[in-house]
Amino acid sequence: MSAAESPAVAPPPVAGVWIGAPPSQVQRLAVFWIGLVGVLFPGVGPLLLGGLEGAGRLTANQLGLAGMGELVAMGVGAAVLGPLFGDRRLRLAAVSCGLALAALDLATTRVSGDLLIGVRALAGLPAGVMIWLITGMIVRAPRPERWAGLYLTIQTLLQLGVVSAIGAFVVGPFGPDGGFVVLAVLTVSAVLVSLAIPAAYAPLVETEDNPKGLPSARGWIALAAVFCFQAFILALWIYAEPLSRQAGHPASVASAAFAVSLAAQVAGGAAATALAGRLSWFWSLAVAVALAIGALFVMAALPAAPVFLAAAGVFGFVWLFASPYLTPLAIEADPSRRAALLGPGASLLGCGAGPLLASFVVTGADVRPAAWLAVGLALVTLVIIAFLHLTRSR
């Protein structure tokens, strides 16, 4: 094949510059909004699904299945369905998936039981594609960890604002169905701004280590670390309220722990954004995971309320502080950035797997095994990131 007939090959990524043409400010804001709307449900879901359970449209067991099913489907959407659209059909992906998600949010208001579980699982697929769209921009950015930190911080604040507004103004007069209508309206707004996003992203480089656009072997190992990180976080956090109750705290302590943790998460995400490019991803992740393990031991010891609240704050801070550094971890392991592109899928699958695994080890009388499971998964995370750091190319 002559040079003229050879297919174009993307140049290798260069540190400190965009891969491809830098998106305009309007394009960046539009992609951000689509990604933020796509990730709303994990923050709003517990309120709305809990309301459906209270209304008798879900049993307690079905509530857990609906939440887990949607998270897993979001991971599949981000890791599998998004790449099927490819980096040349971004507007088609945004519009079609936004319309599908809005329709499924509205359909949720008309169903109950197992059918509702199925509708929410289907809703996770287009939401995952919307997350994949913003991930595609983040991994092509000069400082991916800074963009990831900004995205995580804003999504936490937006989830807080939306769940507070729905709880205060919507659920009372309209019930949980009103909340799903609000989600549908926000999703339609994402469809409208889809016309402003880039038509395509620059292709990522292909190498011998990642044929057919797949991550390299080290990239898959990095994705395992991403999966284990989120799995250990959620394995504990889903049982934070029962753990506080087992320690003999009044109900107000668990509510305060969630508030303290949320404030700490915002602080952690902001700190990661501000320090992006100044700290090593390895030491940032290693220290954060070590601190999280310490918080796990403290919470498992069923301490007094003030100590429990402090541990919840530390846990929340390191959760959002460490998360953006999972992106440079994946990029160093697989410089083509294809592993980083699949990072949200691995994260969401880990978010679903952690609570599922924990449900097998806890009992009604003792939920502390969830903390020990989280410690084990955290240690696996440490081992993987240490392996990748020590065997990195110099």
Coordinates of N, CA and C in Angstrom, one line a residue, residues 69-151:
G69 N -29.4 -2.0 39.6 CA -29.5 -2.2 38.2 C -29.2 -1.0 37.4
E70 N -29.7 0.2 37.9 CA -29.4 1.4 37.1 C -27.9 1.7 37.1
L71 N -27.3 1.6 38.2 CA -25.8 1.9 38.3 C -25.0 0.9 37.4
V72 N -25.3 -0.3 37.4 CA -24.6 -1.3 36.5 C -24.9 -1.0 35.0
A73 N -26.1 -0.6 34.7 CA -26.5 -0.3 33.3 C -25.8 1.0 32.9
M74 N -25.6 2.0 33.8 CA -24.8 3.2 33.5 C -23.4 2.8 33.2
G75 N -22.8 1.9 33.9 CA -21.5 1.4 33.6 C -21.4 0.8 32.3
V76 N -22.4 -0.1 31.9 CA -22.4 -0.7 30.6 C -22.6 0.3 29.5
G77 N -23.4 1.3 29.7 CA -23.6 2.4 28.7 C -22.3 3.2 28.5
A78 N -21.6 3.5 29.6 CA -20.4 4.3 29.5 C -19.2 3.4 28.8
A79 N -19.2 2.1 29.1 CA -18.1 1.3 28.7 C -18.3 0.6 27.3
V80 N -19.6 0.4 27.0 CA -19.9 -0.4 25.8 C -20.7 0.4 24.8
L81 N -21.8 0.9 25.2 CA -22.7 1.6 24.3 C -22.1 2.9 23.7
G82 N -21.5 3.7 24.6 CA -20.9 4.9 24.1 C -19.9 4.7 23.0
P83 N -18.9 3.8 23.2 CA -17.9 3.5 22.2 C -18.5 3.0 20.9
L84 N -19.7 2.4 20.9 CA -20.4 2.0 19.7 C -20.8 3.2 18.8
F85 N -21.1 4.3 19.5 CA -21.4 5.5 18.7 C -20.2 6.0 18.0
G86 N -19.0 5.9 18.7 CA -17.8 6.3 18.1 C -17.5 7.8 18.3
D87 N -16.3 8.3 18.0 CA -16.0 9.7 18.3 C -16.4 10.6 17.1
R88 N -17.1 10.1 16.1 CA -17.5 10.9 15.0 C -19.0 11.2 15.0
R89 N -19.8 10.6 15.9 CA -21.3 10.8 15.9 C -21.7 11.3 17.3
L90 N -21.1 12.4 17.8 CA -21.3 12.8 19.1 C -22.7 13.4 19.3
R91 N -23.1 14.2 18.3 CA -24.5 14.9 18.4 C -25.6 13.8 18.3
L92 N -25.4 12.9 17.5 CA -26.4 11.8 17.4 C -26.5 11.0 18.7
A93 N -25.3 10.8 19.3 CA -25.3 10.1 20.6 C -26.0 10.9 21.7
A94 N -25.7 12.2 21.7 CA -26.3 13.1 22.7 C -27.8 13.2 22.6
V95 N -28.2 13.5 21.4 CA -29.7 13.7 21.1 C -30.5 12.5 21.4
S96 N -30.1 11.3 20.8 CA -30.8 10.1 20.9 C -30.9 9.6 22.3
C97 N -29.7 9.6 23.0 CA -29.7 9.1 24.3 C -30.4 10.1 25.3
G98 N -30.3 11.4 25.1 CA -31.1 12.3 25.9 C -32.6 12.1 25.8
L99 N -33.1 11.9 24.5 CA -34.5 11.7 24.3 C -34.9 10.4 25.0
A100 N -34.1 9.4 24.8 CA -34.4 8.1 25.4 C -34.5 8.1 26.9
L101 N -33.6 8.8 27.5 CA -33.5 8.9 29.0 C -34.8 9.7 29.5
A102 N -35.1 10.8 28.8 CA -36.3 11.6 29.2 C -37.5 10.8 29.1
A103 N -37.7 10.0 28.0 CA -38.8 9.1 27.9 C -38.9 8.1 29.0
L104 N -37.8 7.5 29.4 CA -37.8 6.5 30.4 C -38.0 7.1 31.8
D105 N -37.6 8.3 32.0 CA -37.9 9.0 33.3 C -39.5 9.2 33.4
L106 N -40.1 9.6 32.3 CA -41.5 9.7 32.3 C -42.2 8.4 32.4
A107 N -41.7 7.4 31.7 CA -42.3 6.0 31.8 C -42.3 5.5 33.3
T108 N -41.3 5.9 34.0 CA -41.2 5.5 35.4 C -42.4 5.9 36.2
T109 N -43.0 7.0 35.9 CA -44.2 7.4 36.6 C -45.4 6.6 36.4
R110 N -45.4 5.6 35.4 CA -46.5 4.8 35.1 C -46.4 3.4 35.4
V111 N -45.3 3.0 36.1 CA -45.0 1.5 36.3 C -44.7 1.3 37.8
S112 N -44.7 0.0 38.1 CA -44.5 -0.4 39.5 C -43.8 -1.8 39.4
G113 N -43.2 -2.2 40.6 CA -42.6 -3.5 40.8 C -41.5 -3.8 39.8
D114 N -41.5 -5.1 39.3 CA -40.5 -5.6 38.4 C -40.4 -4.7 37.1
L115 N -41.5 -4.3 36.6 CA -41.4 -3.5 35.4 C -40.7 -2.2 35.7
L116 N -40.9 -1.6 36.9 CA -40.2 -0.4 37.2 C -38.7 -0.6 37.3
I117 N -38.3 -1.8 37.8 CA -36.9 -2.1 37.9 C -36.3 -2.2 36.5
G118 N -37.1 -2.8 35.5 CA -36.6 -2.9 34.2 C -36.5 -1.5 33.5
V119 N -37.4 -0.6 33.8 CA -37.4 0.7 33.2 C -36.2 1.5 33.7
R120 N -35.9 1.4 35.0 CA -34.7 2.1 35.5 C -33.4 1.5 35.0
A121 N -33.4 0.2 34.8 CA -32.2 -0.4 34.3 C -31.9 0.1 32.9
L122 N -33.0 0.1 32.1 CA -32.9 0.7 30.7 C -32.4 2.1 30.7
A123 N -32.9 2.9 31.7 CA -32.5 4.3 31.8 C -31.0 4.5 32.0
G124 N -30.4 3.5 32.7 CA -29.0 3.6 32.9 C -28.2 3.6 31.7
L125 N -28.6 2.9 30.6 CA -27.9 2.8 29.4 C -27.6 4.2 28.7
P126 N -28.7 5.0 28.4 CA -28.4 6.3 27.8 C -27.7 7.2 28.7
A127 N -28.0 7.1 30.0 CA -27.3 8.0 31.0 C -25.8 7.7 30.9
G128 N -25.4 6.4 30.8 CA -24.0 6.0 30.7 C -23.3 6.6 29.4
V129 N -24.1 6.7 28.3 CA -23.5 7.3 27.1 C -23.3 8.8 27.3
M130 N -24.2 9.4 28.0 CA -24.0 10.9 28.3 C -22.8 11.1 29.1
I131 N -22.5 10.2 30.1 CA -21.2 10.3 30.9 C -20.0 10.0 30.0
W132 N -20.2 9.0 29.1 CA -19.1 8.7 28.1 C -18.7 10.0 27.3
L133 N -19.7 10.8 26.9 CA -19.5 12.0 26.1 C -18.5 12.9 26.8
I134 N -18.8 13.2 28.1 CA -17.9 14.1 28.8 C -16.6 13.5 29.1
T135 N -16.5 12.2 29.3 CA -15.3 11.5 29.5 C -14.4 11.7 28.3
G136 N -15.0 11.6 27.1 CA -14.2 11.7 25.9 C -13.5 13.1 25.8
M137 N -14.2 14.1 26.3 CA -13.5 15.4 26.3 C -12.4 15.5 27.4
I138 N -12.7 14.9 28.6 CA -11.8 15.0 29.7 C -10.5 14.3 29.3
V139 N -10.5 13.1 28.7 CA -9.3 12.4 28.4 C -8.5 13.0 27.3
R140 N -9.1 13.9 26.6 CA -8.3 14.7 25.5 C -7.8 16.0 26.0
A141 N -8.1 16.3 27.3 CA -7.7 17.6 27.8 C -6.2 17.7 28.3
P142 N -5.6 18.9 28.4 CA -4.2 18.9 28.8 C -4.0 18.4 30.2
R143 N -4.9 18.7 31.1 CA -4.8 18.2 32.5 C -6.0 17.5 32.8
P144 N -6.1 16.2 32.4 CA -7.4 15.4 32.7 C -7.8 15.4 34.1
E145 N -6.8 15.3 35.0 CA -7.2 15.2 36.4 C -7.9 16.5 36.9
R146 N -7.5 17.6 36.4 CA -8.1 18.9 36.8 C -9.6 18.9 36.3
W147 N -9.8 18.5 35.0 CA -11.1 18.5 34.5 C -12.0 17.4 35.2
A148 N -11.4 16.3 35.5 CA -12.1 15.3 36.3 C -12.5 15.8 37.6
G149 N -11.6 16.5 38.3 CA -11.9 17.0 39.6 C -13.0 18.1 39.6
L150 N -13.0 18.9 38.5 CA -14.0 19.9 38.3 C -15.4 19.3 38.1
Y151 N -15.4 18.2 37.3 CA -16.6 17.5 37.0 C -17.2 16.9 38.2

